[in-house]
Tab-separated table of C-alpha atoms and ligand atoms in Angstrom:
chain	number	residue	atom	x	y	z
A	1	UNK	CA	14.478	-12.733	10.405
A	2	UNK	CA	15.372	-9.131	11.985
A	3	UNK	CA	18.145	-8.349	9.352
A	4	UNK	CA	16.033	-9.882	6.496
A	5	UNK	CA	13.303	-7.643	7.210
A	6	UNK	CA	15.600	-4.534	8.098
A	7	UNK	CA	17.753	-4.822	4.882
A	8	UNK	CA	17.755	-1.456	3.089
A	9	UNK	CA	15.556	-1.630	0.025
A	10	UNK	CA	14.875	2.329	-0.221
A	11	UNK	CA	17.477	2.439	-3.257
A	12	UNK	CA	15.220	0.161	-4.995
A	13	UNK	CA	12.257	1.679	-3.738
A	14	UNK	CA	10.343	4.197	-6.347
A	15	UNK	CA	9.344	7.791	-5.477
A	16	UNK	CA	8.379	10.430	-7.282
A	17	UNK	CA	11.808	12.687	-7.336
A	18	UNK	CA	14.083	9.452	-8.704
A	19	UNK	CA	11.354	7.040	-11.097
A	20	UNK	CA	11.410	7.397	-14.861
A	21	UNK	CA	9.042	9.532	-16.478
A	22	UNK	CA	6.658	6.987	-17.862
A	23	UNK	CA	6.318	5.401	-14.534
A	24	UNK	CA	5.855	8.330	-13.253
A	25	UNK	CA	2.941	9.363	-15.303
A	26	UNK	CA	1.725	5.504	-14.919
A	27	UNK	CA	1.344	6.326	-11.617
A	28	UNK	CA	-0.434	9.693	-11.981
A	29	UNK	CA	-2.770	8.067	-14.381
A	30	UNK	CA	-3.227	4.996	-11.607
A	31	UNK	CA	-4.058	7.750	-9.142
A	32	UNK	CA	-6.279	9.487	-10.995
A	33	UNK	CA	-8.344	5.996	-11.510
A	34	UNK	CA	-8.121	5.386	-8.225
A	35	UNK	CA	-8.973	8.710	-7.085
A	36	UNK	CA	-11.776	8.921	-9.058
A	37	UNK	CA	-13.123	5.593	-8.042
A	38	UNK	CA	-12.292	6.643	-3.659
A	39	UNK	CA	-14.306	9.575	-4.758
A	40	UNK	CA	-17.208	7.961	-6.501
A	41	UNK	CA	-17.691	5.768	-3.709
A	42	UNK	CA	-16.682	8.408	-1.234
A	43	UNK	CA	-14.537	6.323	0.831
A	44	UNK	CA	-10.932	7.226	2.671
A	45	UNK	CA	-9.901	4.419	4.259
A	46	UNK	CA	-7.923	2.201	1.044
A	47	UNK	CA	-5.728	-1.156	1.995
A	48	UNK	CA	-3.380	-2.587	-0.870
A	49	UNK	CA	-3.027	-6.001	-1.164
A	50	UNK	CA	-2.064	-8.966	-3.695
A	51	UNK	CA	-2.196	-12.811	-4.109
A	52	UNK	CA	1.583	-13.231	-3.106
A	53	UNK	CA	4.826	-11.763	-1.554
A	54	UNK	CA	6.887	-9.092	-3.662
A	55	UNK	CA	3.996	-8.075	-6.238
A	56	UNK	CA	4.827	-4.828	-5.615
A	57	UNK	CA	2.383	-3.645	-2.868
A	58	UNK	CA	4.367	-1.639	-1.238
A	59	UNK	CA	6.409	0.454	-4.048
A	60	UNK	CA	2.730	0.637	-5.760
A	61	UNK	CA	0.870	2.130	-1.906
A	62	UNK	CA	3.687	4.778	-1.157
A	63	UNK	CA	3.318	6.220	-4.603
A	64	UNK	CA	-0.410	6.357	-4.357
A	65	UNK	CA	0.123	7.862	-1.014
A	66	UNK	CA	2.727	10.409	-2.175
A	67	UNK	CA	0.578	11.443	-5.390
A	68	UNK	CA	-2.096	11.539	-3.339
A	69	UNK	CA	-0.149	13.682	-0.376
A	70	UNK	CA	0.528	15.991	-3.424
A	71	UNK	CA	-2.838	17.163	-4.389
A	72	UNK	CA	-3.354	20.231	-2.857
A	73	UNK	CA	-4.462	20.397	1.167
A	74	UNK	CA	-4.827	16.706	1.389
A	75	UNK	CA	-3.715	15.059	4.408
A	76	UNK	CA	-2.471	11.173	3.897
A	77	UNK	CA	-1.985	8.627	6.396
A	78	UNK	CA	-0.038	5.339	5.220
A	79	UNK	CA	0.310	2.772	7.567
A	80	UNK	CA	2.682	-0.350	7.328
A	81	UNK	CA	0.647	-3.032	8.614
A	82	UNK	CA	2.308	-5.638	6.843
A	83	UNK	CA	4.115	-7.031	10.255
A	84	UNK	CA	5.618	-10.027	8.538
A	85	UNK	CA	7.731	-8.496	5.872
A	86	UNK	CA	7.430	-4.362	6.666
A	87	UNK	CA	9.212	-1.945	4.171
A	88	UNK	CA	7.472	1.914	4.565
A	89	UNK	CA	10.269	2.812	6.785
A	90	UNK	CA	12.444	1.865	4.014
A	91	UNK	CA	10.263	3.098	1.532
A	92	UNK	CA	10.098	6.383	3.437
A	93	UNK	CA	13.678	6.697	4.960
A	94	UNK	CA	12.284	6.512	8.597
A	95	UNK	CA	13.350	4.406	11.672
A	96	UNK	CA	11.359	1.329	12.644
A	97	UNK	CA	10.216	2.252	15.807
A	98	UNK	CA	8.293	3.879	17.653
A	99	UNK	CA	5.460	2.035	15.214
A	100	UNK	CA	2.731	0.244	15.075
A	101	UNK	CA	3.407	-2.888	17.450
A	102	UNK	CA	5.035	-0.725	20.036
A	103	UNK	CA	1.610	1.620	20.280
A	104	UNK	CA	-1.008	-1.695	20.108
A	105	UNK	CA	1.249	-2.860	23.021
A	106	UNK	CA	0.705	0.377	24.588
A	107	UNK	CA	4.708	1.244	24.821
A	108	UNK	CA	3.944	4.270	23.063
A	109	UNK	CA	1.378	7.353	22.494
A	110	UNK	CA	-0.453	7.703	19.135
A	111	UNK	CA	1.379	10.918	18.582
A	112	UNK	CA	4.936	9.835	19.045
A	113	UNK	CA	4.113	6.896	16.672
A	114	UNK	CA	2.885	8.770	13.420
A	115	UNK	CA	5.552	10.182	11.991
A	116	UNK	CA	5.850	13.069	9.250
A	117	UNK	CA	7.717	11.988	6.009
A	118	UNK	CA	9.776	14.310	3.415
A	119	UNK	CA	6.535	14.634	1.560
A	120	UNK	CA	4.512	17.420	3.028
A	121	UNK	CA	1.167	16.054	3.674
A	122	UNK	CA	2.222	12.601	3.937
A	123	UNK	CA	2.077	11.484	7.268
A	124	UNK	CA	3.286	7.115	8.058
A	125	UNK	CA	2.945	4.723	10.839
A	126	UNK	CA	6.130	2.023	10.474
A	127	UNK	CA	5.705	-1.358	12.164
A	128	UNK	CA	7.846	-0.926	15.306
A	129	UNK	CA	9.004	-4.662	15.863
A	130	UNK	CA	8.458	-7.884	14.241
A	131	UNK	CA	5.623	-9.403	16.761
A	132	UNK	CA	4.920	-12.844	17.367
A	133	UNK	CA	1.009	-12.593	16.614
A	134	UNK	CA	0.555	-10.251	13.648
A	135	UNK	CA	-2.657	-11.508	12.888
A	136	UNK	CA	-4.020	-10.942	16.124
A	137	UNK	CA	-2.906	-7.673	16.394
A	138	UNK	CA	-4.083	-6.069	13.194
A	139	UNK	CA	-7.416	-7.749	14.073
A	140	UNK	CA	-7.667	-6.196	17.506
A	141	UNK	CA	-9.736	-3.609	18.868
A	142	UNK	CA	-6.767	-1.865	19.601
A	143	UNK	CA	-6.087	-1.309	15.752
A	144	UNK	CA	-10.207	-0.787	15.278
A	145	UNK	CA	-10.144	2.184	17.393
A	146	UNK	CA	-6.927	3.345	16.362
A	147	UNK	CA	-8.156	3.965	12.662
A	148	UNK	CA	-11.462	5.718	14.197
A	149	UNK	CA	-9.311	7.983	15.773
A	150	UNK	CA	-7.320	9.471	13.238
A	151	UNK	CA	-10.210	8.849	10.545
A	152	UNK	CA	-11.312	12.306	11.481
A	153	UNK	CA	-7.234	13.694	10.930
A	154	UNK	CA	-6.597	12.602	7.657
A	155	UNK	CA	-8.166	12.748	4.220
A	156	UNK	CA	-7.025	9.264	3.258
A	157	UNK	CA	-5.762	6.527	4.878
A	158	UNK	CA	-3.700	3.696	3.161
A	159	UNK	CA	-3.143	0.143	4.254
A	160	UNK	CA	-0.056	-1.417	3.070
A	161	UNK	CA	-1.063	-4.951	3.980
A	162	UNK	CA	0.462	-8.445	3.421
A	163	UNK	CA	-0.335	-10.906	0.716
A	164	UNK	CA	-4.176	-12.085	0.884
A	165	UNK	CA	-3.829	-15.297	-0.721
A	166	UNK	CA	-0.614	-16.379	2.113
A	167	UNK	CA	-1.754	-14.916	5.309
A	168	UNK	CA	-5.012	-13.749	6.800
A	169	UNK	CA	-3.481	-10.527	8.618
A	170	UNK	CA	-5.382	-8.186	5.756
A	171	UNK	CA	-8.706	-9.316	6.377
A	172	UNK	CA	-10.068	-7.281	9.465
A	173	UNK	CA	-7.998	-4.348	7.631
A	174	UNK	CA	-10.039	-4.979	4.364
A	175	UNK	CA	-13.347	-5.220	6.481
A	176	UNK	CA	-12.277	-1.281	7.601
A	177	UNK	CA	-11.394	-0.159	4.601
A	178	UNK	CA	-14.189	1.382	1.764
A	179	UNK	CA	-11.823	-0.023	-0.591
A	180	UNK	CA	-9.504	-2.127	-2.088
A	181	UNK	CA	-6.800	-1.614	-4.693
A	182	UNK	CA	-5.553	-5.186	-5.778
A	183	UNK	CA	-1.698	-5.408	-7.065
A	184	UNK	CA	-1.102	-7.828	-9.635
A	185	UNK	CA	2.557	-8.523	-11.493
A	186	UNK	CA	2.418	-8.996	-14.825
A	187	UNK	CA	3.850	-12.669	-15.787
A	188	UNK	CA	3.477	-13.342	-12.602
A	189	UNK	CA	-0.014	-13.515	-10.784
A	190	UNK	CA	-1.565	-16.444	-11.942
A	191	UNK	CA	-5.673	-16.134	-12.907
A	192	UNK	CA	-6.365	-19.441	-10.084
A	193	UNK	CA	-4.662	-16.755	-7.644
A	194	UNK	CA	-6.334	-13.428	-8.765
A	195	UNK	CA	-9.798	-15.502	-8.534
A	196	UNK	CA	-8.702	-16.874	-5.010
A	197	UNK	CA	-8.207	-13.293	-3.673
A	198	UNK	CA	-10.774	-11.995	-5.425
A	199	UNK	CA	-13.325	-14.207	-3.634
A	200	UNK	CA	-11.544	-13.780	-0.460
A	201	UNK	CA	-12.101	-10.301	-0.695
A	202	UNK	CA	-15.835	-10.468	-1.782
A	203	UNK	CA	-16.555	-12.841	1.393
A	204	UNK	CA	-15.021	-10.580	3.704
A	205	UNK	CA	-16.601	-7.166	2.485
A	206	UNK	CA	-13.988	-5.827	0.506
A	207	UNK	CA	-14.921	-3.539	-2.174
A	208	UNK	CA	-12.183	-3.976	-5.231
A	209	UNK	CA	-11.664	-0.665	-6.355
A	210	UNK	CA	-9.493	-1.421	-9.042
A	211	UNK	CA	-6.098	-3.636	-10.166
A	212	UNK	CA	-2.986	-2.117	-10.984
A	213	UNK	CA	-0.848	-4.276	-13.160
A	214	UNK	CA	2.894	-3.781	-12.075
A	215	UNK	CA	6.221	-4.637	-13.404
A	216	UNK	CA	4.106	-3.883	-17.290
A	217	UNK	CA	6.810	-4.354	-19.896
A	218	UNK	CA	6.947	-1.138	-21.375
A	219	UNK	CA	7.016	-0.252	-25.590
A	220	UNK	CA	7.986	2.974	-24.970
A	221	UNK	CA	11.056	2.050	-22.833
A	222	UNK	CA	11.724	-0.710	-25.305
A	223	UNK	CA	11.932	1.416	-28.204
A	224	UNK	CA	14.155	4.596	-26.397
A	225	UNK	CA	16.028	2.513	-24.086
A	226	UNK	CA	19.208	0.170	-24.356
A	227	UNK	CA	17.244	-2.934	-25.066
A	228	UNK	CA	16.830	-3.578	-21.310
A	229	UNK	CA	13.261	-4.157	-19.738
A	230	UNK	CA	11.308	-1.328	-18.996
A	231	UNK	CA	8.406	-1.439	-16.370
A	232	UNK	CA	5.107	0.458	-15.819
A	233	UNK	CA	1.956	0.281	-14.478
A	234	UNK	CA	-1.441	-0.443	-15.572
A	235	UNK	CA	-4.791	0.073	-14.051
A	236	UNK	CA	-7.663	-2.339	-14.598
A	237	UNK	CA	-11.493	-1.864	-14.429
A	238	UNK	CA	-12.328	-5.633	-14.592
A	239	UNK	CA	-13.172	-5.863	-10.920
A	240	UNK	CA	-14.691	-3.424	-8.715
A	241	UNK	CA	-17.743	-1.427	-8.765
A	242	UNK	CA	-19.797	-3.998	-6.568
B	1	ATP	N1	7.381	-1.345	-11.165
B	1	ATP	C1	8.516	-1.654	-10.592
B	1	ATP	N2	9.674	-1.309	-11.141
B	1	ATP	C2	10.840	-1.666	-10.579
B	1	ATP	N3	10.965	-2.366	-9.440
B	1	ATP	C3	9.839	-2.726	-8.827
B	1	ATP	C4	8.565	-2.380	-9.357
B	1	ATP	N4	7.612	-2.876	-8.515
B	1	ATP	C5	8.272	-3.497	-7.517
B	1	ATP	N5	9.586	-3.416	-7.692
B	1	ATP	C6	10.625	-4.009	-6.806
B	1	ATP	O1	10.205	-5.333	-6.512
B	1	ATP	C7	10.415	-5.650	-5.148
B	1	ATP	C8	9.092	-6.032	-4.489
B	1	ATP	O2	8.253	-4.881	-4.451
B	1	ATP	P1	7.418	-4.536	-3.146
B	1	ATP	O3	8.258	-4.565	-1.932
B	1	ATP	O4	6.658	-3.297	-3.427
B	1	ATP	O5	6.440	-5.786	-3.165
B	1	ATP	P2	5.457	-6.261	-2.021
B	1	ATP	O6	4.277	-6.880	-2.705
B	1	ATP	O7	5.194	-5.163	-1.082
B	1	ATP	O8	6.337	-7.377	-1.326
B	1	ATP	P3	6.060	-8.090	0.084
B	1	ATP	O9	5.034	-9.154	-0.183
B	1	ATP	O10	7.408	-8.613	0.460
B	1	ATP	O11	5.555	-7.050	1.029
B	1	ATP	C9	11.077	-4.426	-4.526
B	1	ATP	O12	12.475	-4.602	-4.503
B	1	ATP	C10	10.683	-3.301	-5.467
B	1	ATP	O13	11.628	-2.273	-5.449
B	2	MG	MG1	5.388	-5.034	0.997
């Protein structure tokens, strides 16, 4: 389980210096939506989350995160709380530990556990270890007062969460957040699904702030590129606004 979890995917991983231009203005455009939307409803605190594994949660919440981090004197907080299958420390080039798990368990102060990134601005909290009782963790009041605490430190503060429709884990991080920002691949997410996590998310308080569509086949590539497949993002207003 360790080595699956601990394989390198950071050359896979997008970021801002290395994607393709259109993504990169995909994701610009996403985080303007989104942006607009956190700022319409005035909220901070944003978790990402899908139906299933690999939908792209985690490529899609560090670039949010790093656009975001970008803006000028704005302060962003990502935190890897998915404890089953963690990549920001991947994503972000960082060591596991000291992380989450290790602080909840009280092996480690809050300070020595946030960590700051390449990205000016962008501050992360990796997992630390693998635990045996994810769900209990994320959903104790250890992680409650944890997020007051640095609520006042950071101008936003993203969740990178695990799959809604597989495991509960994202719930009591959903019922903390103002919002929700729904990833959903294209070909891939089935409706049955979406409407599954969508109701999950409406009985447990979440406010859908929007859905980016991921791994978009893109014209543009199609036409300038090689033939190969090209991918983008989308973002969707279909949900949200409750
Ligand atoms: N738009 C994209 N373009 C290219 N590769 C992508 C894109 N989105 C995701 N990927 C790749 O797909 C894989 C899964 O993405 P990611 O890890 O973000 O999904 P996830 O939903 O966080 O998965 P998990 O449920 O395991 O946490 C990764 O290898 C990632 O690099
Ligand atoms: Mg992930």
């Amino acid at each position: 389980m360790a080595k699956k979890t601990d394989r390198k995917r950071s050359d896979n991983l997008i970021n801002m210096d290395a994607v393709a231009f259109q993504i990169r203005e995909s994701y610009k455009a996403a985080r303007t939506n989104i942006v607009y939307s956190i700022i319409k409803k005035g909220c901070k605190k944003i978790s990402f989350t899908s139906a299933n594994k690999g939908e792209g949660k985690t490529v899609t919440s560090v670039n949010v995160a790093i656009a975001l981090a970008q803006q000028v004197n704005t302060r962003v907080l990502i935190i890897d709380c998915d404890l089953r299958r963690p990549q920001i420390h991947n994503a972000l080039s960082l060591e596991p530990s000291p992380g989450l798990t290790n602080y909840l368990n009280g092996e480690c102060e809050k300070e020595e556990m946030i960590r700051t990134t390449k990205i000016s601005n962008l501050f992360a909290v990796t997992y630390g270890a693998v635990p045996p009782n994810p769900s209990e963790l994320l959903s104790s009041s250890g992680m409650q007062e944890f997020v007051k605490t640095v609520e006042k430190d950071y101008d936003y503060i993203i969740f990178d969460t695990p799959p809604v429709g597989v495991v509960v884990d994202s719930l009591p991080l959903v019922k903390q957040s103002d919002g929700v920002v729904l990833v959903v691949k294209h070909n891939s997410t089935t409706y049955p699904a979406l409407k599954k996590v969508i109701d999950v998310l409406n009985r447990n308080g979440g406010k859908i702030l929007g859905i980016i569509v991921n791994n978009v086949e893109s014209v543009k590539t199609k036409k300038f590129g090689k033939g190969g497949k090209g991918y983008g993002y989308e973002y969707g207003y279909g949900y949200g606004y409750y």
